[in-house]
Amino acid sequence: MNTNKPAVPNTTVTRNVHDLDKTTDNLYESLVVIAKRANQISNNVKEELHGKLAEFASSNDNLEEIFENREQIEISKHYERMPKPVLVAIDEFLNHKIYHRNPAKEQK
């Protein structure tokens, strides 16, 4: 993920549900958009994390080496401190940074 993004809260924030349905006029449609974006973010972060941890992978499966690798531990801690994907997706949705469309609505 890009570290230059605006600050997203790391904790749960109480939201007014009427703020979520302003864009789509349907709360459930908004939640689907947010959930799909959260899945995209989660998959991107997971791929990035696995790529960084793969750099430290060794051909030896020595149990002692696994616990001594400080770089892996620091990378993992960094990703644990990042905001959850659903919080990032909600922030993007509320700030109109997500492009979404409903083909069923367009046909009407």
Short mmCIF file of N, CA and C in Angstrom, two decimals:
data_model
loop_
_atom_site.label_atom_id
_atom_site.label_comp_id
_atom_site.label_asym_id
_atom_site.label_seq_id
_atom_site.Cartn_x
_atom_site.Cartn_y
_atom_site.Cartn_z
N MET A 1 0.83 -1.18 0.00
CA MET A 1 0.00 0.00 0.00
C MET A 1 0.87 1.24 0.00
N ASN A 2 0.29 2.28 -0.42
CA ASN A 2 0.99 3.54 -0.49
C ASN A 2 0.94 4.22 0.88
N THR A 3 2.09 4.62 1.41
CA THR A 3 2.13 5.23 2.74
C THR A 3 1.80 6.71 2.69
N ASN A 4 1.61 7.29 1.51
CA ASN A 4 1.31 8.71 1.38
C ASN A 4 -0.18 9.00 1.46
N LYS A 5 -0.99 8.02 1.73
CA LYS A 5 -2.44 8.21 1.80
C LYS A 5 -2.80 8.99 3.06
N PRO A 6 -3.96 9.65 3.05
CA PRO A 6 -4.40 10.36 4.25
C PRO A 6 -4.62 9.38 5.40
N ALA A 7 -4.55 9.91 6.58
CA ALA A 7 -4.68 9.07 7.77
C ALA A 7 -6.08 8.46 7.85
N VAL A 8 -6.10 7.16 7.99
CA VAL A 8 -7.35 6.42 8.17
C VAL A 8 -7.31 5.90 9.59
N PRO A 9 -8.41 6.04 10.33
CA PRO A 9 -8.38 5.58 11.73
C PRO A 9 -8.12 4.09 11.82
N ASN A 10 -7.36 3.69 12.83
CA ASN A 10 -7.05 2.28 13.06
C ASN A 10 -8.09 1.60 13.93
N THR A 11 -9.02 2.36 14.44
CA THR A 11 -10.01 1.79 15.33
C THR A 11 -11.40 1.96 14.73
N THR A 12 -12.36 1.37 15.37
CA THR A 12 -13.73 1.46 14.91
C THR A 12 -14.26 2.87 15.11
N VAL A 13 -14.97 3.35 14.10
CA VAL A 13 -15.55 4.69 14.15
C VAL A 13 -17.05 4.54 13.96
N THR A 14 -17.83 5.19 14.80
CA THR A 14 -19.28 5.16 14.65
C THR A 14 -19.66 6.02 13.45
N ARG A 15 -20.44 5.44 12.55
CA ARG A 15 -20.82 6.15 11.33
C ARG A 15 -22.33 6.28 11.26
N ASN A 16 -22.78 7.34 10.66
CA ASN A 16 -24.19 7.52 10.39
C ASN A 16 -24.51 6.77 9.10
N VAL A 17 -25.44 5.83 9.14
CA VAL A 17 -25.73 5.02 7.96
C VAL A 17 -26.30 5.86 6.82
N HIS A 18 -26.87 6.99 7.12
CA HIS A 18 -27.40 7.86 6.07
C HIS A 18 -26.28 8.49 5.24
N ASP A 19 -25.08 8.58 5.81
CA ASP A 19 -23.94 9.07 5.04
C ASP A 19 -23.51 8.04 3.99
N LEU A 20 -23.73 6.77 4.30
CA LEU A 20 -23.29 5.71 3.39
C LEU A 20 -24.19 5.57 2.17
N ASP A 21 -25.46 5.92 2.30
CA ASP A 21 -26.36 5.71 1.16
C ASP A 21 -26.59 6.96 0.32
N LYS A 22 -25.86 8.01 0.58
CA LYS A 22 -26.04 9.24 -0.20
C LYS A 22 -25.64 9.05 -1.67
N THR A 23 -24.58 8.32 -1.91
CA THR A 23 -24.08 8.15 -3.27
C THR A 23 -24.94 7.22 -4.09
N THR A 24 -25.39 6.12 -3.50
CA THR A 24 -26.12 5.10 -4.25
C THR A 24 -27.62 5.13 -4.01
N ASP A 25 -28.09 5.84 -3.03
CA ASP A 25 -29.49 5.86 -2.62
C ASP A 25 -29.97 4.50 -2.10
N ASN A 26 -29.04 3.64 -1.75
CA ASN A 26 -29.36 2.31 -1.24
C ASN A 26 -28.23 1.88 -0.32
N LEU A 27 -28.54 1.69 0.95
CA LEU A 27 -27.53 1.32 1.93
C LEU A 27 -26.86 0.00 1.58
N TYR A 28 -27.64 -0.97 1.14
CA TYR A 28 -27.09 -2.30 0.85
C TYR A 28 -26.18 -2.27 -0.37
N GLU A 29 -26.54 -1.48 -1.35
CA GLU A 29 -25.67 -1.34 -2.52
C GLU A 29 -24.35 -0.69 -2.11
N SER A 30 -24.41 0.29 -1.25
CA SER A 30 -23.20 0.94 -0.75
C SER A 30 -22.32 -0.05 0.00
N LEU A 31 -22.94 -0.89 0.80
CA LEU A 31 -22.17 -1.88 1.56
C LEU A 31 -21.51 -2.90 0.64
N VAL A 32 -22.17 -3.25 -0.44
CA VAL A 32 -21.58 -4.18 -1.41
C VAL A 32 -20.36 -3.54 -2.07
N VAL A 33 -20.47 -2.27 -2.44
CA VAL A 33 -19.35 -1.55 -3.05
C VAL A 33 -18.18 -1.50 -2.08
N ILE A 34 -18.47 -1.17 -0.83
CA ILE A 34 -17.42 -1.09 0.19
C ILE A 34 -16.79 -2.47 0.42
N ALA A 35 -17.60 -3.51 0.48
CA ALA A 35 -17.08 -4.86 0.72
C ALA A 35 -16.19 -5.32 -0.43
N LYS A 36 -16.60 -5.04 -1.65
CA LYS A 36 -15.78 -5.44 -2.80
C LYS A 36 -14.46 -4.68 -2.81
N ARG A 37 -14.49 -3.41 -2.49
CA ARG A 37 -13.25 -2.63 -2.44
C ARG A 37 -12.35 -3.11 -1.30
N ALA A 38 -12.94 -3.46 -0.17
CA ALA A 38 -12.15 -3.98 0.96
C ALA A 38 -11.47 -5.29 0.58
N ASN A 39 -12.16 -6.14 -0.18
CA ASN A 39 -11.55 -7.38 -0.65
C ASN A 39 -10.38 -7.10 -1.59
N GLN A 40 -10.52 -6.12 -2.47
CA GLN A 40 -9.43 -5.75 -3.37
C GLN A 40 -8.22 -5.27 -2.57
N ILE A 41 -8.47 -4.40 -1.61
CA ILE A 41 -7.38 -3.88 -0.78
C ILE A 41 -6.71 -5.00 -0.01
N SER A 42 -7.51 -5.89 0.56
CA SER A 42 -6.97 -7.00 1.33
C SER A 42 -6.09 -7.90 0.46
N ASN A 43 -6.56 -8.21 -0.73
CA ASN A 43 -5.77 -9.06 -1.64
C ASN A 43 -4.47 -8.39 -2.05
N ASN A 44 -4.51 -7.07 -2.31
CA ASN A 44 -3.29 -6.35 -2.67
C ASN A 44 -2.28 -6.34 -1.52
N VAL A 45 -2.77 -6.10 -0.32
CA VAL A 45 -1.88 -6.08 0.85
C VAL A 45 -1.29 -7.46 1.09
N LYS A 46 -2.12 -8.49 0.94
CA LYS A 46 -1.64 -9.85 1.15
C LYS A 46 -0.55 -10.21 0.15
N GLU A 47 -0.75 -9.87 -1.12
CA GLU A 47 0.27 -10.14 -2.14
C GLU A 47 1.55 -9.38 -1.84
N GLU A 48 1.42 -8.13 -1.44
CA GLU A 48 2.59 -7.33 -1.11
C GLU A 48 3.35 -7.91 0.07
N LEU A 49 2.62 -8.31 1.10
CA LEU A 49 3.25 -8.90 2.28
C LEU A 49 3.96 -10.20 1.94
N HIS A 50 3.31 -11.07 1.19
CA HIS A 50 3.93 -12.35 0.82
C HIS A 50 5.16 -12.12 -0.05
N GLY A 51 5.12 -11.10 -0.90
CA GLY A 51 6.28 -10.78 -1.72
C GLY A 51 7.46 -10.34 -0.87
N LYS A 52 7.20 -9.50 0.12
CA LYS A 52 8.28 -9.03 0.99
C LYS A 52 8.82 -10.15 1.87
N LEU A 53 7.92 -11.00 2.37
CA LEU A 53 8.38 -12.09 3.23
C LEU A 53 9.10 -13.18 2.43
N ALA A 54 8.77 -13.29 1.14
CA ALA A 54 9.42 -14.30 0.31
C ALA A 54 10.90 -13.99 0.12
N GLU A 55 11.27 -12.72 0.22
CA GLU A 55 12.67 -12.34 0.11
C GLU A 55 13.52 -12.97 1.21
N PHE A 56 12.90 -13.25 2.33
CA PHE A 56 13.63 -13.80 3.47
C PHE A 56 13.52 -15.32 3.55
N ALA A 57 12.79 -15.92 2.62
CA ALA A 57 12.60 -17.37 2.66
C ALA A 57 13.93 -18.08 2.43
N SER A 58 14.16 -19.10 3.20
CA SER A 58 15.39 -19.87 3.05
C SER A 58 15.04 -21.30 2.65
N SER A 59 16.00 -21.94 2.02
CA SER A 59 15.77 -23.33 1.60
C SER A 59 15.81 -24.28 2.80
N ASN A 60 16.42 -23.85 3.88
CA ASN A 60 16.47 -24.66 5.09
C ASN A 60 15.21 -24.43 5.91
N ASP A 61 14.66 -25.47 6.43
CA ASP A 61 13.50 -25.34 7.30
C ASP A 61 13.93 -25.48 8.76
N ASN A 62 14.94 -24.76 9.11
CA ASN A 62 15.46 -24.80 10.46
C ASN A 62 14.57 -23.93 11.34
N LEU A 63 13.98 -24.52 12.36
CA LEU A 63 13.04 -23.82 13.22
C LEU A 63 13.69 -22.65 13.95
N GLU A 64 14.96 -22.77 14.30
CA GLU A 64 15.64 -21.70 15.02
C GLU A 64 15.79 -20.45 14.15
N GLU A 65 16.05 -20.63 12.87
CA GLU A 65 16.23 -19.49 11.98
C GLU A 65 14.94 -18.71 11.79
N ILE A 66 13.83 -19.38 11.85
CA ILE A 66 12.54 -18.73 11.65
C ILE A 66 12.28 -17.71 12.75
N PHE A 67 12.59 -18.05 13.97
CA PHE A 67 12.31 -17.15 15.09
C PHE A 67 13.36 -16.05 15.22
N GLU A 68 14.52 -16.21 14.61
CA GLU A 68 15.58 -15.22 14.76
C GLU A 68 15.55 -14.13 13.69
N ASN A 69 14.71 -14.26 12.69
CA ASN A 69 14.72 -13.31 11.60
C ASN A 69 13.96 -12.04 11.99
N ARG A 70 14.67 -11.03 12.42
CA ARG A 70 14.07 -9.78 12.91
C ARG A 70 13.40 -9.00 11.79
N GLU A 71 13.95 -9.06 10.58
CA GLU A 71 13.38 -8.31 9.47
C GLU A 71 11.96 -8.76 9.18
N GLN A 72 11.75 -10.07 9.18
CA GLN A 72 10.41 -10.60 8.95
C GLN A 72 9.45 -10.16 10.05
N ILE A 73 9.91 -10.16 11.26
CA ILE A 73 9.07 -9.76 12.38
C ILE A 73 8.69 -8.29 12.25
N GLU A 74 9.63 -7.43 11.89
CA GLU A 74 9.35 -6.01 11.74
C GLU A 74 8.39 -5.75 10.59
N ILE A 75 8.53 -6.47 9.49
CA ILE A 75 7.61 -6.32 8.35
C ILE A 75 6.21 -6.74 8.78
N SER A 76 6.11 -7.85 9.47
CA SER A 76 4.81 -8.33 9.93
C SER A 76 4.16 -7.35 10.88
N LYS A 77 4.94 -6.78 11.79
CA LYS A 77 4.40 -5.80 12.73
C LYS A 77 3.91 -4.56 12.00
N HIS A 78 4.64 -4.15 10.97
CA HIS A 78 4.22 -2.98 10.18
C HIS A 78 2.85 -3.23 9.56
N TYR A 79 2.66 -4.41 8.98
CA TYR A 79 1.39 -4.72 8.34
C TYR A 79 0.26 -4.90 9.36
N GLU A 80 0.58 -5.34 10.55
CA GLU A 80 -0.43 -5.45 11.60
C GLU A 80 -0.91 -4.08 12.06
N ARG A 81 -0.04 -3.08 12.03
CA ARG A 81 -0.39 -1.73 12.47
C ARG A 81 -1.17 -0.95 11.41
N MET A 82 -1.16 -1.43 10.20
CA MET A 82 -1.88 -0.72 9.13
C MET A 82 -3.38 -0.77 9.39
N PRO A 83 -4.11 0.24 8.89
CA PRO A 83 -5.57 0.21 9.07
C PRO A 83 -6.18 -0.97 8.33
N LYS A 84 -7.25 -1.48 8.85
CA LYS A 84 -7.92 -2.63 8.25
C LYS A 84 -8.49 -2.23 6.88
N PRO A 85 -8.53 -3.17 5.96
CA PRO A 85 -9.02 -2.86 4.60
C PRO A 85 -10.42 -2.28 4.57
N VAL A 86 -11.29 -2.72 5.44
CA VAL A 86 -12.66 -2.19 5.42
C VAL A 86 -12.68 -0.73 5.86
N LEU A 87 -11.81 -0.33 6.77
CA LEU A 87 -11.74 1.08 7.17
C LEU A 87 -11.23 1.95 6.03
N VAL A 88 -10.26 1.44 5.28
CA VAL A 88 -9.74 2.17 4.13
C VAL A 88 -10.83 2.28 3.07
N ALA A 89 -11.57 1.19 2.84
CA ALA A 89 -12.62 1.19 1.83
C ALA A 89 -13.75 2.15 2.19
N ILE A 90 -14.12 2.21 3.44
CA ILE A 90 -15.16 3.15 3.87
C ILE A 90 -14.69 4.58 3.66
N ASP A 91 -13.45 4.85 4.03
CA ASP A 91 -12.90 6.19 3.85
C ASP A 91 -12.89 6.58 2.37
N GLU A 92 -12.46 5.65 1.51
CA GLU A 92 -12.46 5.93 0.07
C GLU A 92 -13.87 6.15 -0.44
N PHE A 93 -14.82 5.37 0.02
CA PHE A 93 -16.20 5.50 -0.43
C PHE A 93 -16.79 6.85 -0.02
N LEU A 94 -16.58 7.23 1.22
CA LEU A 94 -17.14 8.49 1.71
C LEU A 94 -16.48 9.70 1.07
N ASN A 95 -15.23 9.56 0.61
CA ASN A 95 -14.53 10.66 -0.05
C ASN A 95 -14.61 10.56 -1.57
N HIS A 96 -15.50 9.72 -2.07
CA HIS A 96 -15.77 9.57 -3.50
C HIS A 96 -14.52 9.21 -4.30
N LYS A 97 -13.71 8.31 -3.76
CA LYS A 97 -12.50 7.86 -4.45
C LYS A 97 -12.70 6.50 -5.11
N ILE A 98 -13.89 5.95 -5.02
CA ILE A 98 -14.19 4.65 -5.61
C ILE A 98 -15.14 4.87 -6.78
N TYR A 99 -14.76 4.34 -7.94
CA TYR A 99 -15.66 4.37 -9.08
C TYR A 99 -16.52 3.12 -9.02
N HIS A 100 -17.81 3.31 -9.09
CA HIS A 100 -18.73 2.17 -9.08
C HIS A 100 -19.92 2.51 -9.95
N ARG A 101 -20.52 1.47 -10.48
CA ARG A 101 -21.72 1.66 -11.28
C ARG A 101 -22.60 0.44 -11.13
N ASN A 102 -23.88 0.62 -11.37
CA ASN A 102 -24.84 -0.47 -11.29
C ASN A 102 -25.49 -0.60 -12.67
N PRO A 103 -25.12 -1.62 -13.44
CA PRO A 103 -25.70 -1.78 -14.78
C PRO A 103 -27.21 -1.93 -14.78
N ALA A 104 -27.76 -2.49 -13.72
CA ALA A 104 -29.22 -2.64 -13.64
C ALA A 104 -29.91 -1.29 -13.59
N LYS A 105 -29.32 -0.34 -12.90
CA LYS A 105 -29.89 1.01 -12.81
C LYS A 105 -29.73 1.76 -14.14
N GLU A 106 -28.63 1.47 -14.84
CA GLU A 106 -28.36 2.16 -16.10
C GLU A 106 -29.35 1.74 -17.19
N GLN A 107 -29.86 0.52 -17.12
CA GLN A 107 -30.79 0.03 -18.14
C GLN A 107 -32.17 0.67 -18.02
N LYS A 108 -32.50 1.15 -16.84
CA LYS A 108 -33.85 1.71 -16.60
C LYS A 108 -34.00 3.03 -17.22
#
